[in-house]
Amino acid sequence: MRDRSLQYVLLVPAFVIVLATTFYPLAYSLTTAFRDWDLTRSRRPEGWVGFDNFAHAFTESHFLNSLWVTTIFVVTSVALTLVIAMSLALLLRRKGRMHTFTRVVLILPFAMSPALIGVSYRFMFNPEFGVLSNGLAAIFPWLEGTAWLADPELAMAILVLTDVWHWAPYMTFMCLGGLASIPRETEEAARIDGASNIRIFFGIILPQMKGVLLVTAILKTIFALKMFDQVVTLTGGGPGTSTETLAYFIFNVGFEWYDMGYASALAWILTAIMMTISIWYVRMLLSERKMATA
Amino acid sequence: MKRILLWWAERALLVLVSVIVLFPIAWMFLTAFKSPRDAYSLSLNFTPTFNNFVTVFSHPWNLGDMVLNSVVVASVTVLIAVPCASLAAYSFSRFRVRGRKFLFFLVLSTQFIPAVVIVLPFFLMFRQLGLLDTRIALIIVNLAIVTPFVIWMIKGYIDAIPTDSEEAAMIDGASRLRVIWDIVLPVAAPGILTSAIFCFILTWNEFLFSLILTRRDAVTLPVGLVNFRTERGDLWELMSAAGVMITVPIFIMALLIQKHFTRGMTAGAVK
Amino acid sequence: MAEVRLVDVEKRYGGFLALPKQSLTIEEGEFLVLLGPSGCGKTTTMRMIAGLEEITSGDILIGGERVNDKPPKDRDIAMVFQNYGLYPHMTVQQNIAYPLKLRGVDRKAREARVRETAEKVELGALLHRRPSELSGGQRQRVALARAIVRTPKIFLMDEPLSNLDAKLRVSMRAELKHLHHELGVTTVYVTHDQMEAMTLASRVAVMREGRIVQLDTPKKIYSEPADLFVAGFIGSPSMNLVEGHITGGRFEAPGVSIPVAAAERGDVVLGIRPEDLELTTAEAPPIRGKLYALELTGEATLVTLREGATSICARGPAEFEAEIDAACALAPRPGARIHLFDKTTGQRIAA
């Protein structure tokens, strides 16, 4: 077979999968988003309602709340993850037995099921017999009797904590990869020129890490926007609606209320948000690359 | 003096990091071997017991069924996704396919689509087809998430292999398919294996699809955890035992390919 | 063994013209070297012959047969790559045997043939090693062995020596030359090293920006470079090129005045090789200047003079010594070749 036809043939199986499992359902959900379809009322899609589902979203406090919750979650978890990952990468960069051991340990959180992480933290922060709630109370007596997951702010903080615990190690490896690709000479030259460690970090290392950090930020933002499992197993969206992220809200609309039309519209709003942010990041990344090669 | 202090500070930080990472995992393992009474006591002084594991595998929890579901769903997903993705990755990596950039963007863009968007229509379709609460349904939906990711990852590995050997093989008399079979697959094998394990982990840990699309027969392990929330409260010792069952196989895999694993995390992303 | 012909071959990448339309015939049994700086199109030309690169228009014929639409495997060629292109997961034995295996040679015959070939390139003891366990020179030999294990119609070699250290390069060069003599297979060889080209080739094609600017024997290319580019590219140290004009039968430039047999004109570049110059103490020397640098090469001393913008290098005796900035004088040796080029077109001016 000539290469010219072969190159397409090789793509066929994967594209059949991607088209059938992604683009077909996408089209389906897009049409559903413009319909009124309450599953408890009807087994078949009902009438077209134009943009009503979308319009409804922006007047509903429930949705606006989830948007706000998602924003807070994404911003804090992305920022914390990046800072921690970069710091850990710097710490782990050198060779040594302890370093190697820690690096191996860092593989584990990524491999752990997010649902299970939520369950574990829920257990550890249980006010009566949680090991962390009791441990913290023993060290800081004024925390005695804190109902961690019953407090809106603390619940959000713990949700962010589980997510950072899950992803920061993975992102550390990405940063380590980035650090490894910086030529040693630039740092050594700066050291010989008499730059301090802090100056070397901000003046030499950080600028060369921009590309990697941007990619890391894109990925982490996407993961944070998609984050769902821990909400179910850790907080259930509560207390009240204080940790009800957009993804969780969509799930509720679709599978607690069975309002398929509205859920589809919301899902498309989430997609639009993710696309917008990704495109914005990729733009930054591209201009960054251009500067780097110029 | 300052040197020594820094040296110790660095070690101390490393220990702290390890403790923060390991503690929740260790606590879960400990709890799994505690009797219900010990589980609520925070005590480290307890007599280990296997009762929790016996309990979760027997009626009414039947964790064994869920283990089987998870194994079947994850394995079949990997066995379909990885071969298809490898071929596509090779084509993307080596040919200047017309519209290649667009096709590859199409593949990558699926990563920006939240799973909830896909699962809604699938729920409706499967309901119509009577496929709800089946493993097939889970496999199909998992393929949606995993395939583009694996294409991207394997492409990274193939990009890193110099084309020299392939060209040499073609001149030595091999057809393109023969080149893929004789040269590319053996050389890319570690990368493909790593991708396969990544893929397995993602599917094994997948929660949302299983939560929505299964009820009783096809429930996988992560969703099984939710069952231990009963009217009598959360049964932590049983949850922990189930947690151990979810975690151990994945940890073993991750540690087995530890070196490639960390490289895999960086490979695709840095480019 | 076969003749290779490129007829009106052109190569474009999208809108970019990489190789303009041109023809080239490589004769049966010939050792043709494609020589030029990086990016001149020499490797692309070779890859088109191999079938690794498609041609945009024209024809390629191997042994009189049009091979445009044949994949590499059906062209009956062997190739040695710059980075060797060894199969990293196979042993040396398997690497060398692979082309035979693909052609269905049975196991016994294969092993005998591999052993014989390995002996020829002194790899006999290393047959069970992997490429990663070999030195650069040994890898090079494996690549070579894999190419000669069967008898192809043509050998293609893409800078096969460029990754070796200087000493090894010289000895491998001799081996390649001997091998070509022994096997007599038509060989196309790509390099940017003019020394390699001169020593190996029966003919050299000097390329620049996709075009073959001169195709001739090494001797001819050295003694009669077709233009300024070839003149500057061939020879080490390279030919002195001085801009000036011709008046009254003499070439004139700052510090230079040499009698030449050419018509009166402006805008001329005079070329003279360092080995065609000698130090002189004559009254009115043709070339004068201040001594700029002295470089001892062992058997000779390279003497560089500067006068204004002109810089001229000569090969003097090893014993020569002088102070930097001292006044110095040079003259063409008896029988020296003096080359003249048109400054605007760069073309050689026939004497």
PDB file of N, CA and C in Angstrom, chain C residues 294-348:
ATOM      1  N   LEU C 294      51.131  34.300  12.050  1.00  0.00           N
ATOM      2  CA  LEU C 294      51.956  33.170  11.634  1.00  0.00           C
ATOM      3  C   LEU C 294      51.375  31.917  12.264  1.00  0.00           C
ATOM      4  N   GLU C 295      51.083  30.894  11.458  1.00  0.00           N
ATOM      5  CA  GLU C 295      50.541  29.657  12.031  1.00  0.00           C
ATOM      6  C   GLU C 295      51.369  28.485  11.547  1.00  0.00           C
ATOM      7  N   LEU C 296      51.998  27.820  12.501  1.00  0.00           N
ATOM      8  CA  LEU C 296      52.807  26.666  12.145  1.00  0.00           C
ATOM      9  C   LEU C 296      51.899  25.445  12.024  1.00  0.00           C
ATOM     10  N   THR C 297      51.918  24.762  10.876  1.00  0.00           N
ATOM     11  CA  THR C 297      51.077  23.575  10.728  1.00  0.00           C
ATOM     12  C   THR C 297      51.889  22.300  10.859  1.00  0.00           C
ATOM     13  N   GLY C 298      53.193  22.416  11.043  1.00  0.00           N
ATOM     14  CA  GLY C 298      54.036  21.230  11.131  1.00  0.00           C
ATOM     15  C   GLY C 298      55.010  21.230   9.976  1.00  0.00           C
ATOM     16  N   GLU C 299      54.475  20.873   8.771  1.00  0.00           N
ATOM     17  CA  GLU C 299      55.390  20.821   7.631  1.00  0.00           C
ATOM     18  C   GLU C 299      55.542  22.185   6.971  1.00  0.00           C
ATOM     19  N   ALA C 300      54.725  23.152   7.365  1.00  0.00           N
ATOM     20  CA  ALA C 300      54.804  24.480   6.753  1.00  0.00           C
ATOM     21  C   ALA C 300      54.331  25.546   7.749  1.00  0.00           C
ATOM     22  N   THR C 301      54.521  26.813   7.355  1.00  0.00           N
ATOM     23  CA  THR C 301      53.994  27.907   8.162  1.00  0.00           C
ATOM     24  C   THR C 301      53.033  28.707   7.299  1.00  0.00           C
ATOM     25  N   LEU C 302      51.854  28.970   7.816  1.00  0.00           N
ATOM     26  CA  LEU C 302      50.917  29.801   7.071  1.00  0.00           C
ATOM     27  C   LEU C 302      51.186  31.251   7.436  1.00  0.00           C
ATOM     28  N   VAL C 303      51.470  32.040   6.428  1.00  0.00           N
ATOM     29  CA  VAL C 303      51.819  33.441   6.633  1.00  0.00           C
ATOM     30  C   VAL C 303      50.658  34.288   6.141  1.00  0.00           C
ATOM     31  N   THR C 304      50.076  35.109   7.034  1.00  0.00           N
ATOM     32  CA  THR C 304      48.972  35.964   6.604  1.00  0.00           C
ATOM     33  C   THR C 304      49.423  37.422   6.622  1.00  0.00           C
ATOM     34  N   LEU C 305      49.221  38.094   5.493  1.00  0.00           N
ATOM     35  CA  LEU C 305      49.562  39.509   5.378  1.00  0.00           C
ATOM     36  C   LEU C 305      48.293  40.326   5.323  1.00  0.00           C
ATOM     37  N   ARG C 306      48.380  41.580   5.783  1.00  0.00           N
ATOM     38  CA  ARG C 306      47.231  42.478   5.620  1.00  0.00           C
ATOM     39  C   ARG C 306      47.704  43.781   5.049  1.00  0.00           C
ATOM     40  N   GLU C 307      46.927  44.287   4.108  1.00  0.00           N
ATOM     41  CA  GLU C 307      47.193  45.615   3.583  1.00  0.00           C
ATOM     42  C   GLU C 307      45.820  46.230   3.297  1.00  0.00           C
ATOM     43  N   GLY C 308      45.456  47.229   4.092  1.00  0.00           N
ATOM     44  CA  GLY C 308      44.114  47.782   3.945  1.00  0.00           C
ATOM     45  C   GLY C 308      43.091  46.689   4.188  1.00  0.00           C
ATOM     46  N   ALA C 309      42.145  46.567   3.238  1.00  0.00           N
ATOM     47  CA  ALA C 309      41.104  45.572   3.408  1.00  0.00           C
ATOM     48  C   ALA C 309      41.544  44.211   2.884  1.00  0.00           C
ATOM     49  N   THR C 310      42.693  44.141   2.238  1.00  0.00           N
ATOM     50  CA  THR C 310      43.144  42.900   1.627  1.00  0.00           C
ATOM     51  C   THR C 310      43.859  42.029   2.656  1.00  0.00           C
ATOM     52  N   SER C 311      43.522  40.761   2.641  1.00  0.00           N
ATOM     53  CA  SER C 311      44.207  39.818   3.520  1.00  0.00           C
ATOM     54  C   SER C 311      44.633  38.641   2.668  1.00  0.00           C
ATOM     55  N   ILE C 312      45.901  38.278   2.736  1.00  0.00           N
ATOM     56  CA  ILE C 312      46.403  37.219   1.853  1.00  0.00           C
ATOM     57  C   ILE C 312      47.223  36.225   2.658  1.00  0.00           C
ATOM     58  N   CYS C 313      46.990  34.960   2.364  1.00  0.00           N
ATOM     59  CA  CYS C 313      47.666  33.896   3.090  1.00  0.00           C
ATOM     60  C   CYS C 313      48.581  33.135   2.147  1.00  0.00           C
ATOM     61  N   ALA C 314      49.762  32.790   2.639  1.00  0.00           N
ATOM     62  CA  ALA C 314      50.697  32.011   1.824  1.00  0.00           C
ATOM     63  C   ALA C 314      51.254  30.870   2.641  1.00  0.00           C
ATOM     64  N   ARG C 315      51.648  29.806   1.939  1.00  0.00           N
ATOM     65  CA  ARG C 315      52.279  28.693   2.641  1.00  0.00           C
ATOM     66  C   ARG C 315      53.787  28.876   2.534  1.00  0.00           C
ATOM     67  N   GLY C 316      54.430  29.160   3.668  1.00  0.00           N
ATOM     68  CA  GLY C 316      55.875  29.385   3.663  1.00  0.00           C
ATOM     69  C   GLY C 316      56.585  28.221   4.307  1.00  0.00           C
ATOM     70  N   PRO C 317      57.896  28.262   4.296  1.00  0.00           N
ATOM     71  CA  PRO C 317      58.657  27.178   4.919  1.00  0.00           C
ATOM     72  C   PRO C 317      58.437  27.141   6.431  1.00  0.00           C
ATOM     73  N   ALA C 318      58.569  25.966   7.013  1.00  0.00           N
ATOM     74  CA  ALA C 318      58.323  25.802   8.436  1.00  0.00           C
ATOM     75  C   ALA C 318      59.287  26.644   9.273  1.00  0.00           C
ATOM     76  N   GLU C 319      60.471  26.905   8.738  1.00  0.00           N
ATOM     77  CA  GLU C 319      61.468  27.624   9.543  1.00  0.00           C
ATOM     78  C   GLU C 319      61.200  29.120   9.608  1.00  0.00           C
ATOM     79  N   PHE C 320      60.310  29.619   8.749  1.00  0.00           N
ATOM     80  CA  PHE C 320      60.145  31.071   8.639  1.00  0.00           C
ATOM     81  C   PHE C 320      59.722  31.694   9.963  1.00  0.00           C
ATOM     82  N   GLU C 321      60.372  32.790  10.326  1.00  0.00           N
ATOM     83  CA  GLU C 321      60.005  33.501  11.539  1.00  0.00           C
ATOM     84  C   GLU C 321      60.100  34.985  11.295  1.00  0.00           C
ATOM     85  N   ALA C 322      59.201  35.776  11.893  1.00  0.00           N
ATOM     86  CA  ALA C 322      59.263  37.231  11.772  1.00  0.00           C
ATOM     87  C   ALA C 322      58.380  37.834  12.844  1.00  0.00           C
ATOM     88  N   GLU C 323      58.564  39.125  13.078  1.00  0.00           N
ATOM     89  CA  GLU C 323      57.746  39.829  14.066  1.00  0.00           C
ATOM     90  C   GLU C 323      56.397  40.180  13.443  1.00  0.00           C
ATOM     91  N   ILE C 324      55.344  40.154  14.261  1.00  0.00           N
ATOM     92  CA  ILE C 324      54.041  40.624  13.803  1.00  0.00           C
ATOM     93  C   ILE C 324      54.167  42.099  13.454  1.00  0.00           C
ATOM     94  N   ASP C 325      53.470  42.526  12.396  1.00  0.00           N
ATOM     95  CA  ASP C 325      53.496  43.910  11.903  1.00  0.00           C
ATOM     96  C   ASP C 325      54.757  44.239  11.085  1.00  0.00           C
ATOM     97  N   ALA C 326      55.676  43.279  10.959  1.00  0.00           N
ATOM     98  CA  ALA C 326      56.839  43.526  10.103  1.00  0.00           C
ATOM     99  C   ALA C 326      56.379  43.579   8.651  1.00  0.00           C
ATOM    100  N   ALA C 327      57.078  44.337   7.826  1.00  0.00           N
ATOM    101  CA  ALA C 327      56.729  44.391   6.407  1.00  0.00           C
ATOM    102  C   ALA C 327      57.124  43.072   5.764  1.00  0.00           C
ATOM    103  N   CYS C 328      56.286  42.595   4.850  1.00  0.00           N
ATOM    104  CA  CYS C 328      56.511  41.297   4.239  1.00  0.00           C
ATOM    105  C   CYS C 328      56.170  41.372   2.763  1.00  0.00           C
ATOM    106  N   ALA C 329      56.726  40.474   1.986  1.00  0.00           N
ATOM    107  CA  ALA C 329      56.432  40.483   0.557  1.00  0.00           C
ATOM    108  C   ALA C 329      56.242  39.063   0.050  1.00  0.00           C
ATOM    109  N   LEU C 330      55.297  38.898  -0.915  1.00  0.00           N
ATOM    110  CA  LEU C 330      55.011  37.592  -1.486  1.00  0.00           C
ATOM    111  C   LEU C 330      55.050  37.673  -2.998  1.00  0.00           C
ATOM    112  N   ALA C 331      55.284  36.509  -3.604  1.00  0.00           N
ATOM    113  CA  ALA C 331      55.231  36.441  -5.064  1.00  0.00           C
ATOM    114  C   ALA C 331      54.690  35.082  -5.471  1.00  0.00           C
ATOM    115  N   PRO C 332      54.011  35.005  -6.632  1.00  0.00           N
ATOM    116  CA  PRO C 332      53.565  33.699  -7.108  1.00  0.00           C
ATOM    117  C   PRO C 332      54.777  32.818  -7.399  1.00  0.00           C
ATOM    118  N   ARG C 333      54.664  31.533  -7.070  1.00  0.00           N
ATOM    119  CA  ARG C 333      55.736  30.611  -7.409  1.00  0.00           C
ATOM    120  C   ARG C 333      55.779  30.454  -8.914  1.00  0.00           C
ATOM    121  N   PRO C 334      56.914  30.020  -9.436  1.00  0.00           N
ATOM    122  CA  PRO C 334      56.968  29.733 -10.875  1.00  0.00           C
ATOM    123  C   PRO C 334      55.909  28.673 -11.214  1.00  0.00           C
ATOM    124  N   GLY C 335      55.193  28.911 -12.268  1.00  0.00           N
ATOM    125  CA  GLY C 335      54.163  27.938 -12.692  1.00  0.00           C
ATOM    126  C   GLY C 335      52.892  28.008 -11.874  1.00  0.00           C
ATOM    127  N   ALA C 336      52.743  29.026 -11.040  1.00  0.00           N
ATOM    128  CA  ALA C 336      51.542  29.143 -10.213  1.00  0.00           C
ATOM    129  C   ALA C 336      50.325  29.412 -11.074  1.00  0.00           C
ATOM    130  N   ARG C 337      49.158  28.900 -10.606  1.00  0.00           N
ATOM    131  CA  ARG C 337      47.909  29.167 -11.316  1.00  0.00           C
ATOM    132  C   ARG C 337      47.273  30.411 -10.746  1.00  0.00           C
ATOM    133  N   ILE C 338      46.972  31.335 -11.637  1.00  0.00           N
ATOM    134  CA  ILE C 338      46.264  32.533 -11.205  1.00  0.00           C
ATOM    135  C   ILE C 338      44.868  32.504 -11.835  1.00  0.00           C
ATOM    136  N   HIS C 339      43.846  32.612 -10.945  1.00  0.00           N
ATOM    137  CA  HIS C 339      42.461  32.508 -11.435  1.00  0.00           C
ATOM    138  C   HIS C 339      41.833  33.886 -11.429  1.00  0.00           C
ATOM    139  N   LEU C 340      41.014  34.138 -12.436  1.00  0.00           N
ATOM    140  CA  LEU C 340      40.311  35.420 -12.489  1.00  0.00           C
ATOM    141  C   LEU C 340      38.806  35.167 -12.575  1.00  0.00           C
ATOM    142  N   PHE C 341      38.054  35.956 -11.792  1.00  0.00           N
ATOM    143  CA  PHE C 341      36.601  35.790 -11.785  1.00  0.00           C
ATOM    144  C   PHE C 341      35.935  37.137 -11.982  1.00  0.00           C
ATOM    145  N   ASP C 342      34.779  37.083 -12.617  1.00  0.00           N
ATOM    146  CA  ASP C 342      33.972  38.285 -12.776  1.00  0.00           C
ATOM    147  C   ASP C 342      33.346  38.601 -11.426  1.00  0.00           C
ATOM    148  N   LYS C 343      33.531  39.837 -10.952  1.00  0.00           N
ATOM    149  CA  LYS C 343      33.066  40.136  -9.614  1.00  0.00           C
ATOM    150  C   LYS C 343      31.539  40.097  -9.508  1.00  0.00           C
ATOM    151  N   THR C 344      30.839  40.564 -10.531  1.00  0.00           N
ATOM    152  CA  THR C 344      29.380  40.612 -10.438  1.00  0.00           C
ATOM    153  C   THR C 344      28.733  39.244 -10.624  1.00  0.00           C
ATOM    154  N   THR C 345      29.169  38.474 -11.621  1.00  0.00           N
ATOM    155  CA  THR C 345      28.531  37.177 -11.843  1.00  0.00           C
ATOM    156  C   THR C 345      29.214  36.075 -11.044  1.00  0.00           C
ATOM    157  N   GLY C 346      30.442  36.276 -10.630  1.00  0.00           N
ATOM    158  CA  GLY C 346      31.173  35.258  -9.897  1.00  0.00           C
ATOM    159  C   GLY C 346      31.786  34.218 -10.817  1.00  0.00           C
ATOM    160  N   GLN C 347      31.502  34.307 -12.137  1.00  0.00           N
ATOM    161  CA  GLN C 347      31.973  33.282 -13.072  1.00  0.00           C
ATOM    162  C   GLN C 347      33.459  33.431 -13.366  1.00  0.00           C
ATOM    163  N   ARG C 348      34.053  32.292 -13.687  1.00  0.00           N
ATOM    164  CA  ARG C 348      35.465  32.262 -14.056  1.00  0.00           C
ATOM    165  C   ARG C 348      35.657  32.987 -15.387  1.00  0.00           C
TER     166      ARG C 348
END
